[in-house]
Coordinates of C-alpha atoms and ligand atoms in Angstrom, one line a residue:
X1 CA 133.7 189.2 247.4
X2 CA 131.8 186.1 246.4
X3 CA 131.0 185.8 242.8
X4 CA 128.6 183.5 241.3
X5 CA 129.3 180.0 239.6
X6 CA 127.0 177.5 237.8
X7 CA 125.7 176.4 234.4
X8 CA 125.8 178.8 231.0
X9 CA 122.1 178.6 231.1
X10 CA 121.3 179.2 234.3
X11 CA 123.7 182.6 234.1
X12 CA 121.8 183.4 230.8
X13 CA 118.2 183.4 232.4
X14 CA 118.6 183.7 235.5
X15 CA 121.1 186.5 237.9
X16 CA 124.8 187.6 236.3
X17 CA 128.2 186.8 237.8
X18 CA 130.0 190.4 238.9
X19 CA 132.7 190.5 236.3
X20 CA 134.0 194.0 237.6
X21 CA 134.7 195.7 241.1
X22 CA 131.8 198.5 241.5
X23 CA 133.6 201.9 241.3
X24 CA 134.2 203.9 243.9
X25 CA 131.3 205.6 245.5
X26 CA 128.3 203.0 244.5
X27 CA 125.6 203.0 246.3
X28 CA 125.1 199.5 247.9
X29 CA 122.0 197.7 250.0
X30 CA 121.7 194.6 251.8
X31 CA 119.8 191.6 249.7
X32 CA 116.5 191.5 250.0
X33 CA 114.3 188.6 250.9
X34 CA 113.1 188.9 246.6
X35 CA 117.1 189.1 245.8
X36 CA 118.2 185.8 247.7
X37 CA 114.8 184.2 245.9
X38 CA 116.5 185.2 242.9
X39 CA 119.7 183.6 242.9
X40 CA 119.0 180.4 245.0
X41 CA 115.1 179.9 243.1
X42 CA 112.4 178.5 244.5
X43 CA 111.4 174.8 245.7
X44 CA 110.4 172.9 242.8
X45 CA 110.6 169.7 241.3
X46 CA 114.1 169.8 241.1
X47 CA 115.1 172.5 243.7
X48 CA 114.8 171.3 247.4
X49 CA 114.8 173.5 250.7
X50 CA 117.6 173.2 252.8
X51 CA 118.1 176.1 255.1
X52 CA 117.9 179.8 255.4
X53 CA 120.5 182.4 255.3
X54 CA 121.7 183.1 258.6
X55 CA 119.6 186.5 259.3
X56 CA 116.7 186.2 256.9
X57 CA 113.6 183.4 256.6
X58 CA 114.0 183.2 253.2
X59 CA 114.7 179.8 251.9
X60 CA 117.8 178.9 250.4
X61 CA 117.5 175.9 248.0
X62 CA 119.8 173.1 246.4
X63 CA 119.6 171.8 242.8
X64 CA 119.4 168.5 243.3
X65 CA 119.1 167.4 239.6
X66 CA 123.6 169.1 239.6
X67 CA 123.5 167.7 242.8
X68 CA 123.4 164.3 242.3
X69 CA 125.6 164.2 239.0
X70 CA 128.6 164.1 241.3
X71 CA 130.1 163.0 244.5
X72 CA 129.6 165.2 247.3
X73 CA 130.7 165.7 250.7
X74 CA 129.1 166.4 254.1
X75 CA 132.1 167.7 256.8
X76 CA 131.8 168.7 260.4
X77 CA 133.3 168.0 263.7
X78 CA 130.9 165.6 265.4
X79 CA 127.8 166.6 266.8
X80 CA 127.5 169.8 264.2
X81 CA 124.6 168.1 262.5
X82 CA 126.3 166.3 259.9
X83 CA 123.4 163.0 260.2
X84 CA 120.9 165.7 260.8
X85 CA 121.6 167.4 257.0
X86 CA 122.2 164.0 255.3
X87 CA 118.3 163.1 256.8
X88 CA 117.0 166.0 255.0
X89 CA 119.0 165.7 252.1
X90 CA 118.0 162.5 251.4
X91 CA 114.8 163.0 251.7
X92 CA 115.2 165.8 249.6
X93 CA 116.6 163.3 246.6
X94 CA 113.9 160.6 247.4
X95 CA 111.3 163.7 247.0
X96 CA 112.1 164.9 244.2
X97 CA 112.6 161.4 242.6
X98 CA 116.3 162.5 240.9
X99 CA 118.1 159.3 242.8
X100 CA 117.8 156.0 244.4
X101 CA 120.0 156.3 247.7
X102 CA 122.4 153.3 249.0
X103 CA 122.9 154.2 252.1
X104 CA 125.4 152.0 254.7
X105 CA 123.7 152.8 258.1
X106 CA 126.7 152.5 260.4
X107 CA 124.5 153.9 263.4
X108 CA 121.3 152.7 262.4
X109 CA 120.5 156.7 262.2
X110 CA 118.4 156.7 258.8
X111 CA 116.3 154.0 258.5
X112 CA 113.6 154.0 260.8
X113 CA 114.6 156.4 263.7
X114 CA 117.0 158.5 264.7
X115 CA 117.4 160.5 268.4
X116 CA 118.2 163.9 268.8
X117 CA 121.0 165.3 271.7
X118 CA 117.9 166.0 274.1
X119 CA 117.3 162.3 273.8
X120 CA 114.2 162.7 271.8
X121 CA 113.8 160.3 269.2
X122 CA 113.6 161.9 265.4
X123 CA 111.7 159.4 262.4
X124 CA 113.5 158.7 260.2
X125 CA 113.3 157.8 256.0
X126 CA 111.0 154.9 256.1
X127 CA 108.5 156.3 258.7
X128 CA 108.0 158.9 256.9
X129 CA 108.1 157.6 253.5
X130 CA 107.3 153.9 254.0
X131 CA 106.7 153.4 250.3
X132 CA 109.8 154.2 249.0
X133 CA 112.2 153.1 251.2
X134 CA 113.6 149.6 252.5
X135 CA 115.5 149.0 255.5
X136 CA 117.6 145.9 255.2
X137 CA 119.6 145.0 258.5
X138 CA 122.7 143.1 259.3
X139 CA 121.6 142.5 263.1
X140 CA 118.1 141.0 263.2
X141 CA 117.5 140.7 266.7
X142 CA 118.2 144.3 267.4
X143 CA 116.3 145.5 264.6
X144 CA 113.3 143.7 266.2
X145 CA 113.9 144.8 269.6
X146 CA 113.9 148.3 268.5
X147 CA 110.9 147.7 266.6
X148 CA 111.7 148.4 262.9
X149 CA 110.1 147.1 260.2
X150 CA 112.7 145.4 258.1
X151 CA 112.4 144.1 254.0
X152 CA 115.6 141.9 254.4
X153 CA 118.2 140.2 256.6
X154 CA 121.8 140.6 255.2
X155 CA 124.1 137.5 255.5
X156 CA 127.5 137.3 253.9
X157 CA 129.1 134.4 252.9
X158 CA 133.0 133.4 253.3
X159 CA 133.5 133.3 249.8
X160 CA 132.3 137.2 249.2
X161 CA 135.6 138.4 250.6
X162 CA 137.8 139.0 248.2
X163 CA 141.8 140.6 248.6
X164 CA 140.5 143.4 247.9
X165 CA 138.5 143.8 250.8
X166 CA 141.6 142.5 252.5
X167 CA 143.2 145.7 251.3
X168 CA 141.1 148.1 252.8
X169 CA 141.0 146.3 256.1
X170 CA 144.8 146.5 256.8
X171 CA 144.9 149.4 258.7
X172 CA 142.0 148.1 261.6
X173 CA 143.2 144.7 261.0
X174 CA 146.8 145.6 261.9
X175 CA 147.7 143.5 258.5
X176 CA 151.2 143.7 257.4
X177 CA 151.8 144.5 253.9
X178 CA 153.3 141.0 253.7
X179 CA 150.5 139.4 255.2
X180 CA 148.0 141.2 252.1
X181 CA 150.2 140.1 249.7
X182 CA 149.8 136.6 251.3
X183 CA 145.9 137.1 251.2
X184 CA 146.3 137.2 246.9
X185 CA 148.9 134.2 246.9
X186 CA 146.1 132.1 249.1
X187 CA 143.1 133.4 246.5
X188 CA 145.4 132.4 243.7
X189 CA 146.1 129.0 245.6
X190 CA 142.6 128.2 246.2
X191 CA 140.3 130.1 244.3
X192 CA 137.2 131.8 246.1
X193 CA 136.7 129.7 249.0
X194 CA 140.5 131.3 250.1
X195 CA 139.1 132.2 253.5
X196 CA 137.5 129.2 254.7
X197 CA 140.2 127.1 253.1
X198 CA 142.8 129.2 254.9
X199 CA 141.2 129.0 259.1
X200 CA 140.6 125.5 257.9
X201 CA 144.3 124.8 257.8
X202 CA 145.2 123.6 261.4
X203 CA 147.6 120.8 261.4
X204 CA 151.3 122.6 261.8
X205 CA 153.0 120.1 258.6
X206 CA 150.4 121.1 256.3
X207 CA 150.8 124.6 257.0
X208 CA 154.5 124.6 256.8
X209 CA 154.2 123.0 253.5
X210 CA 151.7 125.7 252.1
X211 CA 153.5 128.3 253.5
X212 CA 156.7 126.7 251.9
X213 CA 155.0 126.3 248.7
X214 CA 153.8 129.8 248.4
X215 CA 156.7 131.4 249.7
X216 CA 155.1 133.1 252.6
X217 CA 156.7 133.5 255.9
X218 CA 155.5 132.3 259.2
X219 CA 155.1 135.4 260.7
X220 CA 153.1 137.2 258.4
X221 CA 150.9 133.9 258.0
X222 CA 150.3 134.3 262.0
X223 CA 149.6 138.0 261.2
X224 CA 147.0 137.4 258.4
X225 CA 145.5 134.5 260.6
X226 CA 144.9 136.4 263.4
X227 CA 143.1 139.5 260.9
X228 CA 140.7 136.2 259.3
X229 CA 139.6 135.6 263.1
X230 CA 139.0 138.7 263.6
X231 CA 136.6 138.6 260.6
X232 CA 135.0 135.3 260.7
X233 CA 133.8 136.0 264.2
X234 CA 131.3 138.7 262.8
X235 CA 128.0 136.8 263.3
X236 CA 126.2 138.0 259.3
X237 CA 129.2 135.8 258.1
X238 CA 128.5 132.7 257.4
X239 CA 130.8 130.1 255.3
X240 CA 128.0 130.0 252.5
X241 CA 125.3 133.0 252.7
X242 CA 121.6 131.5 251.7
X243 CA 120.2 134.6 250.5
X244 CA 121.4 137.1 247.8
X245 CA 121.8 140.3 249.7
X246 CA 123.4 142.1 246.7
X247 CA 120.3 141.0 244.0
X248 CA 117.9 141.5 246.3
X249 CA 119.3 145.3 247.0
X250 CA 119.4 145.4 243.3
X251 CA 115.8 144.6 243.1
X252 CA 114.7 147.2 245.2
X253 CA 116.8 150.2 243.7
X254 CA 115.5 149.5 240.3
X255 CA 112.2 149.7 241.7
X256 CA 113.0 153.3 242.6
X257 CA 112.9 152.5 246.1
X258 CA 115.7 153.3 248.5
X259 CA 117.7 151.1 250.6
X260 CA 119.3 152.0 254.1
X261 CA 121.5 148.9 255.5
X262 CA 121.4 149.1 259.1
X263 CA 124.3 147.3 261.2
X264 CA 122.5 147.5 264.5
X265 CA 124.6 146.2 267.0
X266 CA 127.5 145.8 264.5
X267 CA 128.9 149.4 264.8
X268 CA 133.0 149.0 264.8
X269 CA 134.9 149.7 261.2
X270 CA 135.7 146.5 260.5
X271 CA 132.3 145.1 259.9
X272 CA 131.3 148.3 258.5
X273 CA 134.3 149.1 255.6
X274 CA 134.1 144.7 255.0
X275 CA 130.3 145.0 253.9
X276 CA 129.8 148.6 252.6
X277 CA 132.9 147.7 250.2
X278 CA 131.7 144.2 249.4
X279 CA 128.7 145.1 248.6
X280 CA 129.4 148.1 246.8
X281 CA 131.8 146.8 244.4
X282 CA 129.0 144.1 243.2
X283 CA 126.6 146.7 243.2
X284 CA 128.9 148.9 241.2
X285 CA 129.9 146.5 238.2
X286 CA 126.1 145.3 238.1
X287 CA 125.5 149.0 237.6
X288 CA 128.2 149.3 235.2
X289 CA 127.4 146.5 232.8
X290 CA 123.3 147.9 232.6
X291 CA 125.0 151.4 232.0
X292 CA 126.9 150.0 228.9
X293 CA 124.4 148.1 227.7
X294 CA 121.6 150.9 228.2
X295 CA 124.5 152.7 225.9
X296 CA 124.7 150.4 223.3
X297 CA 121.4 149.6 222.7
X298 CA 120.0 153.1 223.4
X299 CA 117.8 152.0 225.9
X300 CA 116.8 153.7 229.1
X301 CA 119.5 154.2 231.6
X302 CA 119.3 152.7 235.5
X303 CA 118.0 155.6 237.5
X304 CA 121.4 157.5 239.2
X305 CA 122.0 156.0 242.6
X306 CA 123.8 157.7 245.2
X307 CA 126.0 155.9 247.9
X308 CA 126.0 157.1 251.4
X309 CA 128.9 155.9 253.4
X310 CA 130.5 157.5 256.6
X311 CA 133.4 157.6 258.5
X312 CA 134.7 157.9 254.3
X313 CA 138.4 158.7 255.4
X314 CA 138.6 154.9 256.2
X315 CA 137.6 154.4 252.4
X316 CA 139.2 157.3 250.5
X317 CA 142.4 157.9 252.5
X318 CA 145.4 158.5 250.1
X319 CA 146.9 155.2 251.0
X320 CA 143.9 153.2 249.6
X321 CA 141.7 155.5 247.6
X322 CA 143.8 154.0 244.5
X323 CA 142.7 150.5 245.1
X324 CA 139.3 150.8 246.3
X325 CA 135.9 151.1 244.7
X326 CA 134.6 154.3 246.6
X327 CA 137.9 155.8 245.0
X328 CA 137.1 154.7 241.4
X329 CA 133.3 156.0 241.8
X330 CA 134.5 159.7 242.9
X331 CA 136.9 159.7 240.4
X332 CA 134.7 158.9 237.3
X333 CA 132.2 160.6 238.6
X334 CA 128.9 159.8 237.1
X335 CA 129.9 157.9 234.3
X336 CA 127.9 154.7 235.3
X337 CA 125.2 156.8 237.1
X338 CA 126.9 156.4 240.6
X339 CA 128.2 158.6 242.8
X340 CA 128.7 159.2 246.0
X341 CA 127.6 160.7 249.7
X342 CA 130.3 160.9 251.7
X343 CA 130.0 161.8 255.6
X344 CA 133.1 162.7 257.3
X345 CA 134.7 164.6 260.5
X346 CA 138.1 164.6 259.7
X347 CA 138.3 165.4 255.8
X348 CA 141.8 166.2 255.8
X349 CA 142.1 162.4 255.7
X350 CA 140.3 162.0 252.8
X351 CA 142.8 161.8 249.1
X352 CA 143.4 165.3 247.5
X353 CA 142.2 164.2 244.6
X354 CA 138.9 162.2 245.6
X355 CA 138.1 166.0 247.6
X356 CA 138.7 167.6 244.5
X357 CA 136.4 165.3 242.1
X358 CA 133.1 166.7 244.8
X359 CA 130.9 168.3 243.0
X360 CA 129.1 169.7 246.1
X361 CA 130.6 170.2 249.7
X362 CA 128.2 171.1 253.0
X363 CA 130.2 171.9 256.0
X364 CA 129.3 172.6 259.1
X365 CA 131.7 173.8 261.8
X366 CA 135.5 172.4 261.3
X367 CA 138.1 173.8 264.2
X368 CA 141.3 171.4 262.5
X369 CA 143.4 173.6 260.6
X370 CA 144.5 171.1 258.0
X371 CA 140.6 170.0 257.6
X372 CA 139.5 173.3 256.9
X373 CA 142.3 173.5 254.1
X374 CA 141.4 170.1 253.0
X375 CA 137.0 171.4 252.5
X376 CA 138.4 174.4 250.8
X377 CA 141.2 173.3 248.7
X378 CA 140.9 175.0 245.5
X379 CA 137.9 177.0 246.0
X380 CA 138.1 180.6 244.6
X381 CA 137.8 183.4 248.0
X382 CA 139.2 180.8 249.8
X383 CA 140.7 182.9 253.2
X384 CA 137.2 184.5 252.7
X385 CA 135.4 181.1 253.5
X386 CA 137.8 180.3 255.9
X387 CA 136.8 182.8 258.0
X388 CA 133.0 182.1 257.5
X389 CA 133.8 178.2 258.4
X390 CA 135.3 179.0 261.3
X391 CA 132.7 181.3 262.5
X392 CA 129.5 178.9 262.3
X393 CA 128.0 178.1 265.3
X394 CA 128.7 174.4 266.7
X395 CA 125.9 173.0 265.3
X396 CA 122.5 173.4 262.7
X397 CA 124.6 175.7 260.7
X398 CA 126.4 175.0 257.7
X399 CA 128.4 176.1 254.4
X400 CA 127.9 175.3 251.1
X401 CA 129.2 175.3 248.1
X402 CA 129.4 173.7 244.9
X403 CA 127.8 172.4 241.7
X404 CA 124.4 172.5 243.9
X405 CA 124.2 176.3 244.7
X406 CA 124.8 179.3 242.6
X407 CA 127.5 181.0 245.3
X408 CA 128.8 180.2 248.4
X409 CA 125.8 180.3 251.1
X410 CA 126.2 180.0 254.9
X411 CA 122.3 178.3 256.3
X412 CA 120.8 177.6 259.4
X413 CA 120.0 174.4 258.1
X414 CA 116.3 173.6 258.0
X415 CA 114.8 172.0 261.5
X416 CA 114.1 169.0 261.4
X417 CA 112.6 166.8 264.6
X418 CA 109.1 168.3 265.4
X419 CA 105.8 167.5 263.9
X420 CA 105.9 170.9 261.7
X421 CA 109.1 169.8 259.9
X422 CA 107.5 166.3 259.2
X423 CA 104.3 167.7 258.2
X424 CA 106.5 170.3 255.6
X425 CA 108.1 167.0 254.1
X426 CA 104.1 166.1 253.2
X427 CA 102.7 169.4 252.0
X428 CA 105.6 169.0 249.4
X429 CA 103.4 166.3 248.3
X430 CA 105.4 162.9 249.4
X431 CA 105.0 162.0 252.9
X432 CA 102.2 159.0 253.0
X433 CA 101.5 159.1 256.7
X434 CA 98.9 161.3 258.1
X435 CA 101.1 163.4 260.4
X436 CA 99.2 162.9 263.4
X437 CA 100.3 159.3 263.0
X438 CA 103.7 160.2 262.6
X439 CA 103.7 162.6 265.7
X440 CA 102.6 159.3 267.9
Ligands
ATP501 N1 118.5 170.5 261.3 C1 118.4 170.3 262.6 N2 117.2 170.3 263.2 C2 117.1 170.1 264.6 N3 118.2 169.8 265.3 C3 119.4 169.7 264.8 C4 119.6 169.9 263.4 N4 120.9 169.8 263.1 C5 121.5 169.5 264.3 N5 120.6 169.4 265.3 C6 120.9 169.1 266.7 O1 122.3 168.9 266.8 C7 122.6 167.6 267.3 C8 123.8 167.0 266.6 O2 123.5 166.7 265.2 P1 124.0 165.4 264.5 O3 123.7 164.2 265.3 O4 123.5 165.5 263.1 O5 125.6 165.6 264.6 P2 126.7 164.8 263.8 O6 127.6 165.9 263.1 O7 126.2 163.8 263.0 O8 127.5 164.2 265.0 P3 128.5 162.9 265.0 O9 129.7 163.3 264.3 O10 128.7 162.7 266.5 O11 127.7 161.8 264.4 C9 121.3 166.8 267.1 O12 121.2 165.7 268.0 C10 120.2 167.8 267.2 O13 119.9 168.0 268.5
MG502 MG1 126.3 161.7 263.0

C-alpha cells in the first residue's frame, strides 16, 4: 500500500493520508480520472506537467516550488530517457519562473538541440525559449559548425585550478594520493600560478632541488606531471583566461536567465568534472556571500539556482563527496539558495548520504541490483517500489517520488520531440517562437 506524504497544509486542504487498513470486506474502485486530479492538482503556476499515469490520460503534475528547495536526482540505465525528462523539467522550472538553471552540458544535449534515437533532431531550451536562456560554449568552432547561437566563449585560465580540483581528478588522472598531496605542497610553494610554475620546471637540478625542498618524491612528481599534461593540453585552457567566464555566468543568472555550458567537442570527464567544479565552487561562494548579506540586511534574496551536472557519481562518490563542492551543496541543501540536478546511470556510486539529502528522485528503468537499493534507500514500501522499478518499460517511463509529489507515481513521461509537444510548452504561455517556426 502506498500512503501519501507532503506538507501539513497541503494534507489539511487537500486529500488525507490512510492512517488505517480498510476492514475486511470494503468495497474498493479503481481511481478515477477526478481522483488522480485530486491528489497530484492541476497545472498551475507552480505545478508543472510531467507525465500521465501509466493507463489513464490524466495528467500527473510536480510541485516545482518543493521541488527546487532541494537536490534531486534523475536515475536510469542509459537510453531510458533520463536527458529526455531533465529537457522537460527544465523547462518546467524556467516556466514557471521558481529557478535559474546552471546546467554543465556534457553532450551539448540542452542548449540548442538535442536528437532523438530515430536520429531526428529535438530543440532544445534556447530555441524554444530564446529569451530566457544563454548558451555559453567551451568549443567555439563546433558550436558554430552546428549552428548555435552562442552568448559567450568560456576560457579558463592556469591559475583557476586549484588542489581541489586536483582532488576530484585523481581517479581519471590516475593521481596517486602522494602526488595530490604534492599538488597542495606546490600551491603552498608558489601561490596560484602552481600549475604553470610547475610544467615550467624543466631543468633536472632545479627540480631535484624543489622536490628536495618540499619533500616530495620523484616518482610521484613524474605521476602528478604526467596528470598536469594531461590538463594543460585541453585547448579552453589558457595560462591567463582574458574573459571572466564565472561573472559573466553570474550576470546572466541574476537576470533570471538560464545558462546551459556546452562542451562540444570536449566530451571526456576530465574536462568536464575540471570546469563544472571550478566553476561551481566560484559560483557557489559568490552565491553564498549575496545569501548572507541579503540576510543581514533583509534584503531580497538571489533567485534559487539549480545545478545540473551528469555523470554525478564522478562528483559525489563516497570517496570524494566530503571534499567537493557538489557534496557540500546536497548536503546543506538550500541554505544559500543552491541545489542541485543530478543525472546519473549508476546511482549506487553516488554517497549514501548525498542520496539521502534528495528531496525528489525520478527513475526510469534500473536492472543493477545495488542501484535499485541505492534510488530506494530509505523509502517507506520499499520491496513495493522495487517491483514497480523493475517493471518499467526501457524507456519514456519513469518513477517518482519525493518532496515533489504527494505519493509514489509511476508516468509515461510526457512526449516531447513533435510540433504538438512544442506548441504545449507555448499555450502554457512561455514559448516566444511561433511554432510553425520552431517546426522548420
Ligand atoms: N519524453 C519522451 N518523448 C519522446 N521520446 C522519448 C522520451 N523519453 C525518451 N524518449 C526516447 O528514448 C530515447 C532515449 O532517451 P534519452 O536520450 O533521454 O536517454 P538517456 O537515459 O539520457 O540515455 P543516456 O544514458 O545514453 O544518455 C530518446 O532518444 C527518445 O527517442
Ligand atoms: Mg542522456
Amino acid at each position: 500500500m502506498l500512503t501519501i506524504g507532503g506538507d501539513a497544509k497541503g494534507l489539511l486542504e487537500g486529500a488525507q493520508p490512510v492512517k488505517t487498513v480498510p476492514s475486511h470486506f470494503s468495497p474498493v474502485k479503481l481511481a478515477s480520472q477526478s481522483d488522480v486530479e485530486l491528489v497530484f492538482g492541476r497545472e498551475d503556476e507552480k505545478k508543472f506537467y510531467l507525465g500521465t499515469p501509466l493507463d489513464m490520460e490524466t495528467k500527473i503534475c510536480l510541485n516545482l516550488e518543493e521541488l527546487v528547495k532541494r537536490s534531486n536526482g534523475i536515475f536510469g540505465k542509459s537510453g531510458t530517457g533520463k536527458t529526455f525528462l531533465t529537457r522537460l523539467l527544465l523547462i518546467g522550472m524556467l516556466q514557471k519562473g521558481r529557478a535559474v538553471n546552471l546546467v554543465f552540458d556534457m553532450h551539448s544535449e540542452y542548449g540548442w538541440e538535442g536528437s532523438s534515437e530515430a536520429g531526428r533532431k529535438v530543440k532544445a531550451l534556447k530555441q524554444l525559449f530564446p529569451a530566457k536562456v544563454a548558451v555559453f560554449t567551451l568549443d567555439e568552432e563546433n558550436s558554430r559548425r552546428r549552428k548555435v547561437s552562442t552568448d559567450f566563449v568560456v576560457r579558463i585560465g592556469y591559475d583557476e585550478i586549484t588542489p581541489e580540483d586536483m582532488v576530484l581528478l585523481r581517479q581519471t588522472l590516475n593521481l596517486t594520493e602522494p602526488a595530490v598531496e604534492a599538488v597542495y605542497q606546490l600551491a603552498r610553494r608558489f601561490g596560484r600560478r602552481w600549475l604553470e610554475r610547475t610544467l615550467e620546471i624543466k631543468d633536472a637540478e632545479e627540480t631535484k632541488e624543489l622536490l628536495a625542498e618540499l619533500s616530495i618524491h620523484e616518482s610521484t612528481f613524474q605521476n602528478l606531471r604526467r596528470g598536469l599534461a594531461t590538463i594543460s593540453r585541453l585547448p579552453f585552457l589558457e595560462a591567463h583566461a582574458p574573459d571572466n567566464a564565472v561573472g559573466s555566468i553570474l550576470e546572466y543568472l541574476e537576470r533570471g536567465i538560464n545558462v546551459v555550458l556546452e562542451f562540444g567537442r570536449y566530451t571526456d570527464v576530465t574536462a568536464y568534472i575540471l570546469v563544472a567544479n571550478l566553476l561551481t565552487r566560484r559560483i557557489h561562494s559568490q552565491y553564498r556571500e549575496k545569501m548572507e548579506k541579503a540576510m543581514g540586511e533583509d534584503s531580497a534574496r538571489p533567485v534559487p539556482l539549480v545545478i545540473t551536472i551528469e555523470e554525478a557519481h564522478r562528483f559525489l562518490n563516497p570517496g570524494v563527496a566530503s571534499q567537493t563542492i557538489f557534496g557540500t551543496i546536497a548536503r546543506e541543501m538550500r541554505k544559500y539558495n543552491v541545489t542541485l540536478l543530478v543525472i546519473d546511470q549508476r546511482p549506487s556510486g553516488i554517497d549514501d548520504e548525498v542520496m539521502s539529502q534528495m528531496g525528489t528522485k525520478i527513475t526510469c528503468l534500473l536492472d543493477n541490483e545495488r542501484d535499485i537499493d541505492s534510488v530506494l534507500a530509505g523509502v517507506s514500501g520499499k520491496s513495493e517500489l522495487k517491483s514497480v522499478l523493475s517493471r518499467l518499460e526501457s524507456r519514456q517511463q519513469a518513477l517518482i517520488f519525493g518532496h515533489a509529489v504527494p505519493m509514489p507515481v509511476v508516468i509515461r513521461t510526457r512526449e516531447y520531440g513533435s510540433a504538438e509537444s512544442y506548441r504545449d510548452f507555448s499555450t502554457a504561455g512561455e514559448a516566444e517562437q511561433d511554432v510553425e517556426e520552431l517546426w522548420d
